[in-house]
Amino acid sequence: MESIAFSLSSPQTFFVALVFTFLSFFLALLAVRSLPFKPKSGGSATDLSTSNKNEKLRACCACNCNDVVSGSDSEPLRAPHLNGGIGPDVTQKTATAITERQTGASMMEQLVPEITTHALSYLDYPSLCRLSMTNSLMRKAANDDNAWKALYHKDFTLEQDGITPVNGWKAYYAATRAIVNVNTEFFNFIRERSLAEMSRLWLNADYVKCVHASGELFSGYNAVMQSWRLAFDWEQGVNFQIRDVRARVLTDMAWVTMKTYFEIDTKPFIVTNVFEFHNGRWYLVHHHSSDMNGEVEQPIVQGQ
């Protein structure tokens, strides 16, 4: 009976062992496939990744007949969009870089000087100064004499088109702006009725002169200061506007002409201020104010 029982149980035991072995092998295979791939130290994974990227790039370029992938200077280098098209900005930047590499000059340097001057004419005085501090190329462009001449005519006047400043238009622009600022301070002192500031603005000399709107002439520093003291004591709340300011600057002398309106409906006064440069600053040496008498000034046209 025992031998018969053993013979009956042997096939069942073998079948159970076979099933268990198959399940173990299957679970081990799943466990191995679920593990992350780790590249060897030889860098084969990097090569594989690079190869895959190159294959994708070739596939994208093959779909577009106009695309050329090249590292040479004679052929354009283009990058595909995600949808298979070509990015114009990438193409333009690449073409610019290739042009600069071939000629040794940037796109700014290749512009015609007239175009550069026209582009810089849209900048104001502070922007042009800041541009000159960016790099050597921008400093060269921002210091261009024609650019400062155009800025002078835009900010001040179309007059003086035919002059040639000794130190260039940039220095002439700076000197003109400085004298215009001093002239503005003169009228601020009148509005504030500040005799102390007015006395510091005038040159302490015996040849300075002042002609007020009343027609009275005062000569010499002390007489001029006395005239302003009387004017500030008499006038109450002077309100006026300054228009049509024109300045001419020489090495150590400058004069400014303008119109002053005490009321918008009344005739303006013609004002002339003459300055002299002493010890690093501008001093007022002559002031003249008179009625315009109904005369109409002709508009200034460049080139006349």
Coordinates of C-alpha atoms in Angstrom, one line a residue:
M1 CA 0.0 0.0 0.0
E2 CA 2.8 2.4 0.8
S3 CA 4.5 1.8 -2.6
I4 CA 1.2 2.3 -4.4
A5 CA 0.6 5.7 -2.5
F6 CA 4.1 6.9 -3.3
S7 CA 3.8 6.1 -7.0
L8 CA 0.5 8.0 -7.1
S9 CA 1.9 11.1 -5.3
S10 CA 5.1 11.4 -7.3
P11 CA 3.5 13.0 -10.5
Q12 CA 1.6 15.5 -8.5
T13 CA 4.8 16.6 -6.6
F14 CA 6.7 17.0 -9.9
F15 CA 3.9 19.1 -11.3
V16 CA 3.7 21.4 -8.3
A17 CA 7.5 21.9 -8.4
L18 CA 7.4 22.8 -12.1
V19 CA 4.6 25.4 -11.6
F20 CA 6.5 27.0 -8.7
T21 CA 9.7 27.2 -10.7
F22 CA 7.9 28.9 -13.6
L23 CA 6.3 31.4 -11.3
S24 CA 9.6 32.2 -9.7
F25 CA 11.3 32.7 -13.0
F26 CA 8.4 35.0 -14.2
L27 CA 8.5 37.2 -11.1
A28 CA 12.3 37.5 -11.4
L29 CA 12.0 38.6 -15.0
L30 CA 9.4 41.3 -14.0
A31 CA 11.7 42.5 -11.2
V32 CA 14.7 42.9 -13.5
R33 CA 12.7 44.8 -16.2
S34 CA 11.3 47.2 -13.6
L35 CA 14.8 48.3 -12.5
P36 CA 16.1 51.7 -13.9
F37 CA 18.8 51.5 -16.5
K38 CA 22.2 52.6 -15.2
P39 CA 24.9 53.4 -17.8
K40 CA 28.3 52.0 -17.6
S41 CA 31.4 54.0 -16.7
G42 CA 32.4 54.0 -20.4
G43 CA 29.7 56.6 -21.3
S44 CA 27.7 54.4 -23.6
A45 CA 24.4 56.0 -22.3
T46 CA 25.6 59.4 -23.3
D47 CA 26.5 58.2 -26.7
L48 CA 23.1 56.6 -27.1
S49 CA 21.3 59.7 -26.0
T50 CA 23.4 61.8 -28.4
S51 CA 22.7 59.3 -31.2
N52 CA 19.0 59.5 -30.5
K53 CA 19.0 63.3 -30.6
N54 CA 20.8 63.3 -33.9
E55 CA 18.4 60.8 -35.3
K56 CA 15.5 63.0 -34.2
L57 CA 17.1 66.1 -35.7
R58 CA 17.7 64.3 -39.0
A59 CA 14.2 63.1 -39.1
C60 CA 12.9 66.7 -38.5
C61 CA 15.2 68.1 -41.1
A62 CA 14.2 65.4 -43.6
C63 CA 10.6 66.5 -43.3
N64 CA 11.5 70.0 -44.5
C65 CA 13.2 70.4 -47.8
N66 CA 14.4 73.9 -47.0
D67 CA 16.3 73.0 -43.8
V68 CA 20.0 72.6 -43.8
V69 CA 22.0 71.6 -40.8
S70 CA 25.6 72.6 -41.1
G71 CA 28.4 74.0 -39.0
S72 CA 30.2 75.7 -41.9
D73 CA 30.1 79.4 -42.5
S74 CA 28.9 79.0 -46.1
E75 CA 25.6 77.4 -45.2
P76 CA 22.8 78.6 -43.0
L77 CA 22.1 76.9 -39.7
R78 CA 18.4 76.6 -38.9
A79 CA 16.5 75.3 -36.0
P80 CA 13.1 73.6 -36.5
H81 CA 10.0 74.7 -34.6
L82 CA 8.0 72.1 -32.6
N83 CA 5.6 72.0 -35.5
G84 CA 8.3 71.4 -38.1
G85 CA 8.6 75.0 -39.3
I86 CA 11.6 77.3 -39.1
G87 CA 11.9 80.0 -36.5
P88 CA 12.7 83.4 -38.3
D89 CA 14.3 84.8 -35.1
V90 CA 16.7 81.9 -34.8
T91 CA 17.6 82.1 -38.5
Q92 CA 18.1 85.9 -38.2
K93 CA 20.3 85.6 -35.1
T94 CA 22.3 82.8 -36.7
A95 CA 22.8 84.8 -39.9
T96 CA 23.9 87.8 -37.9
A97 CA 26.5 85.8 -36.0
I98 CA 27.8 84.3 -39.3
T99 CA 28.0 87.7 -40.9
E100 CA 29.9 89.1 -37.9
R101 CA 32.2 86.1 -37.9
Q102 CA 33.0 86.5 -41.6
T103 CA 33.5 90.3 -41.7
G104 CA 34.7 90.9 -38.2
A105 CA 32.2 93.8 -37.7
S106 CA 28.8 93.9 -36.0
M107 CA 25.6 94.9 -37.7
M108 CA 25.8 98.3 -36.1
E109 CA 29.2 98.9 -37.6
Q110 CA 27.9 97.9 -41.1
L111 CA 25.2 100.5 -41.1
V112 CA 25.6 103.6 -43.3
P113 CA 26.6 106.6 -41.1
E114 CA 23.5 108.5 -42.1
I115 CA 21.3 105.7 -40.9
T116 CA 23.1 105.5 -37.6
T117 CA 22.8 109.3 -37.1
H118 CA 19.1 109.2 -37.9
A119 CA 18.5 106.3 -35.4
L120 CA 20.4 108.2 -32.7
S121 CA 18.4 111.4 -33.3
Y122 CA 15.4 109.8 -31.6
L123 CA 17.4 109.7 -28.3
D124 CA 17.3 112.5 -25.8
Y125 CA 20.4 114.0 -24.1
P126 CA 20.5 111.6 -21.0
S127 CA 19.8 108.5 -23.2
L128 CA 22.7 109.4 -25.6
C129 CA 25.0 109.9 -22.6
R130 CA 24.0 106.5 -21.1
L131 CA 24.4 104.8 -24.5
S132 CA 28.0 106.0 -24.7
M133 CA 28.9 104.2 -21.4
T134 CA 27.7 100.8 -22.5
N135 CA 30.7 99.6 -24.7
S136 CA 33.3 100.9 -27.1
L137 CA 31.1 100.5 -30.1
M138 CA 28.2 102.4 -28.6
R139 CA 30.6 105.1 -27.3
K140 CA 31.9 105.6 -30.8
A141 CA 28.4 105.9 -32.2
A142 CA 27.1 108.1 -29.4
N143 CA 30.1 110.5 -29.8
D144 CA 29.4 111.0 -33.5
D145 CA 29.5 114.7 -34.3
N146 CA 26.5 114.6 -36.6
A147 CA 24.4 112.9 -34.0
W148 CA 25.0 115.7 -31.5
K149 CA 24.4 118.3 -34.2
A150 CA 21.0 116.8 -34.9
L151 CA 20.2 116.7 -31.2
Y152 CA 21.2 120.4 -30.9
H153 CA 18.8 121.4 -33.6
K154 CA 16.1 119.3 -32.1
D155 CA 16.4 120.6 -28.5
F156 CA 17.4 124.2 -29.1
T157 CA 17.2 125.8 -32.5
L158 CA 17.6 125.3 -36.3
E159 CA 19.9 128.3 -36.3
Q160 CA 23.7 128.0 -36.4
D161 CA 23.6 125.2 -38.9
G162 CA 26.6 126.5 -40.8
I163 CA 29.0 126.9 -37.8
T164 CA 31.8 124.5 -36.9
P165 CA 32.3 124.4 -33.1
V166 CA 35.9 124.3 -32.1
N167 CA 35.5 121.4 -29.7
G168 CA 32.8 119.6 -31.7
W169 CA 29.0 119.5 -31.4
K170 CA 28.9 117.4 -28.3
A171 CA 30.9 120.0 -26.3
Y172 CA 28.9 122.8 -27.9
Y173 CA 25.6 121.1 -26.9
A174 CA 26.8 120.7 -23.3
A175 CA 27.9 124.4 -23.2
T176 CA 24.5 125.5 -24.6
R177 CA 22.6 123.4 -22.2
A178 CA 24.6 124.9 -19.3
I179 CA 24.0 128.5 -20.4
V180 CA 20.3 127.8 -20.9
N181 CA 20.1 126.3 -17.4
V182 CA 21.8 129.4 -15.9
N183 CA 19.3 131.6 -17.8
T184 CA 16.4 129.6 -16.4
E185 CA 17.8 130.2 -12.9
F186 CA 17.8 134.0 -13.6
F187 CA 14.0 133.9 -14.1
N188 CA 13.5 131.6 -11.1
F189 CA 15.2 134.2 -8.9
I190 CA 12.8 136.9 -10.2
R191 CA 9.8 134.7 -9.4
E192 CA 11.2 134.0 -5.9
R193 CA 12.3 137.7 -5.5
S194 CA 15.6 136.4 -4.2
L195 CA 18.1 139.3 -4.0
A196 CA 20.8 137.1 -2.5
E197 CA 20.7 134.6 -5.4
M198 CA 20.5 137.4 -8.0
S199 CA 23.6 139.1 -6.5
R200 CA 25.6 135.8 -6.9
L201 CA 24.5 135.4 -10.5
W202 CA 25.8 138.8 -11.6
L203 CA 29.5 139.4 -12.1
N204 CA 30.9 141.9 -9.6
A205 CA 32.3 144.3 -12.1
D206 CA 31.9 148.0 -12.9
Y207 CA 31.0 147.4 -16.6
V208 CA 27.9 145.2 -16.0
K209 CA 24.6 146.8 -17.2
C210 CA 20.9 146.3 -16.7
V211 CA 18.0 147.8 -18.7
H212 CA 14.6 147.0 -17.1
A213 CA 11.3 147.0 -19.0
S214 CA 10.7 150.6 -17.8
G215 CA 13.6 151.7 -20.0
E216 CA 15.9 152.7 -17.1
L217 CA 19.6 152.0 -17.5
F218 CA 21.7 150.9 -14.5
S219 CA 25.5 150.5 -14.8
G220 CA 27.9 148.9 -12.4
Y221 CA 27.4 146.1 -10.0
N222 CA 26.1 148.1 -7.0
A223 CA 23.7 150.1 -9.1
V224 CA 22.4 147.0 -10.8
M225 CA 21.8 145.3 -7.4
Q226 CA 20.0 148.4 -6.1
S227 CA 17.7 148.3 -9.2
W228 CA 16.8 144.7 -8.4
R229 CA 16.1 145.5 -4.8
L230 CA 13.7 148.1 -5.8
A231 CA 12.0 145.8 -8.3
F232 CA 11.6 143.0 -5.8
D233 CA 10.1 145.4 -3.2
W234 CA 7.6 146.9 -5.7
E235 CA 6.5 143.9 -7.7
Q236 CA 4.0 141.6 -6.0
G237 CA 3.6 138.1 -7.3
V238 CA 5.2 138.3 -10.8
N239 CA 3.8 135.7 -13.1
F240 CA 5.2 135.3 -16.7
Q241 CA 6.1 132.8 -19.3
I242 CA 9.4 132.4 -21.3
R243 CA 9.3 131.4 -24.9
D244 CA 11.5 131.2 -28.0
V245 CA 14.8 130.9 -26.2
R246 CA 17.8 131.1 -28.4
A247 CA 21.4 130.8 -27.2
R248 CA 24.8 131.4 -28.8
V249 CA 27.9 130.3 -27.0
L250 CA 31.5 131.2 -27.6
T251 CA 34.6 130.3 -25.6
D252 CA 34.1 132.7 -22.7
M253 CA 31.0 134.6 -23.6
A254 CA 27.4 133.7 -24.4
W255 CA 24.1 135.5 -25.1
V256 CA 20.5 134.4 -24.8
T257 CA 17.5 136.0 -26.5
M258 CA 13.9 135.2 -25.6
K259 CA 10.3 136.5 -25.3
T260 CA 8.6 137.0 -21.9
Y261 CA 4.8 137.1 -21.6
F262 CA 3.3 138.6 -18.4
E263 CA -0.2 138.0 -19.7
I264 CA -1.0 135.7 -22.7
D265 CA -3.1 138.4 -24.4
T266 CA -0.5 141.2 -24.1
K267 CA 2.4 141.9 -26.3
P268 CA 5.6 140.1 -25.3
F269 CA 8.9 141.7 -24.1
I270 CA 12.1 141.0 -25.9
V271 CA 14.8 140.0 -23.4
T272 CA 18.5 139.6 -24.0
N273 CA 21.0 138.3 -21.4
V274 CA 24.7 138.3 -21.9
F275 CA 27.0 136.0 -19.9
E276 CA 30.8 135.8 -19.3
F277 CA 32.7 132.7 -18.2
H278 CA 34.9 133.3 -15.1
N279 CA 36.6 130.8 -12.7
G280 CA 34.6 127.8 -14.0
R281 CA 31.1 129.3 -14.1
W282 CA 28.9 131.7 -16.0
Y283 CA 28.1 135.2 -14.7
L284 CA 25.4 137.6 -16.0
V285 CA 27.0 140.9 -17.2
H286 CA 24.1 142.4 -19.2
H287 CA 20.3 142.3 -19.1
H288 CA 18.0 144.2 -21.4
S289 CA 14.2 144.0 -21.6
S290 CA 12.1 146.1 -24.0
D291 CA 8.6 146.1 -25.5
M292 CA 8.3 144.2 -28.8
N293 CA 6.2 147.1 -30.4
G294 CA 4.0 144.7 -32.4
E295 CA 6.8 143.3 -34.6
V296 CA 6.4 139.7 -35.8
E297 CA 9.4 137.5 -36.0
Q298 CA 9.7 135.4 -39.2
P299 CA 9.8 131.6 -38.6
I300 CA 13.3 130.1 -38.9
V301 CA 13.7 127.7 -41.8
Q302 CA 16.8 125.4 -41.9
G303 CA 19.1 126.1 -44.8
Q304 CA 18.2 129.8 -45.2

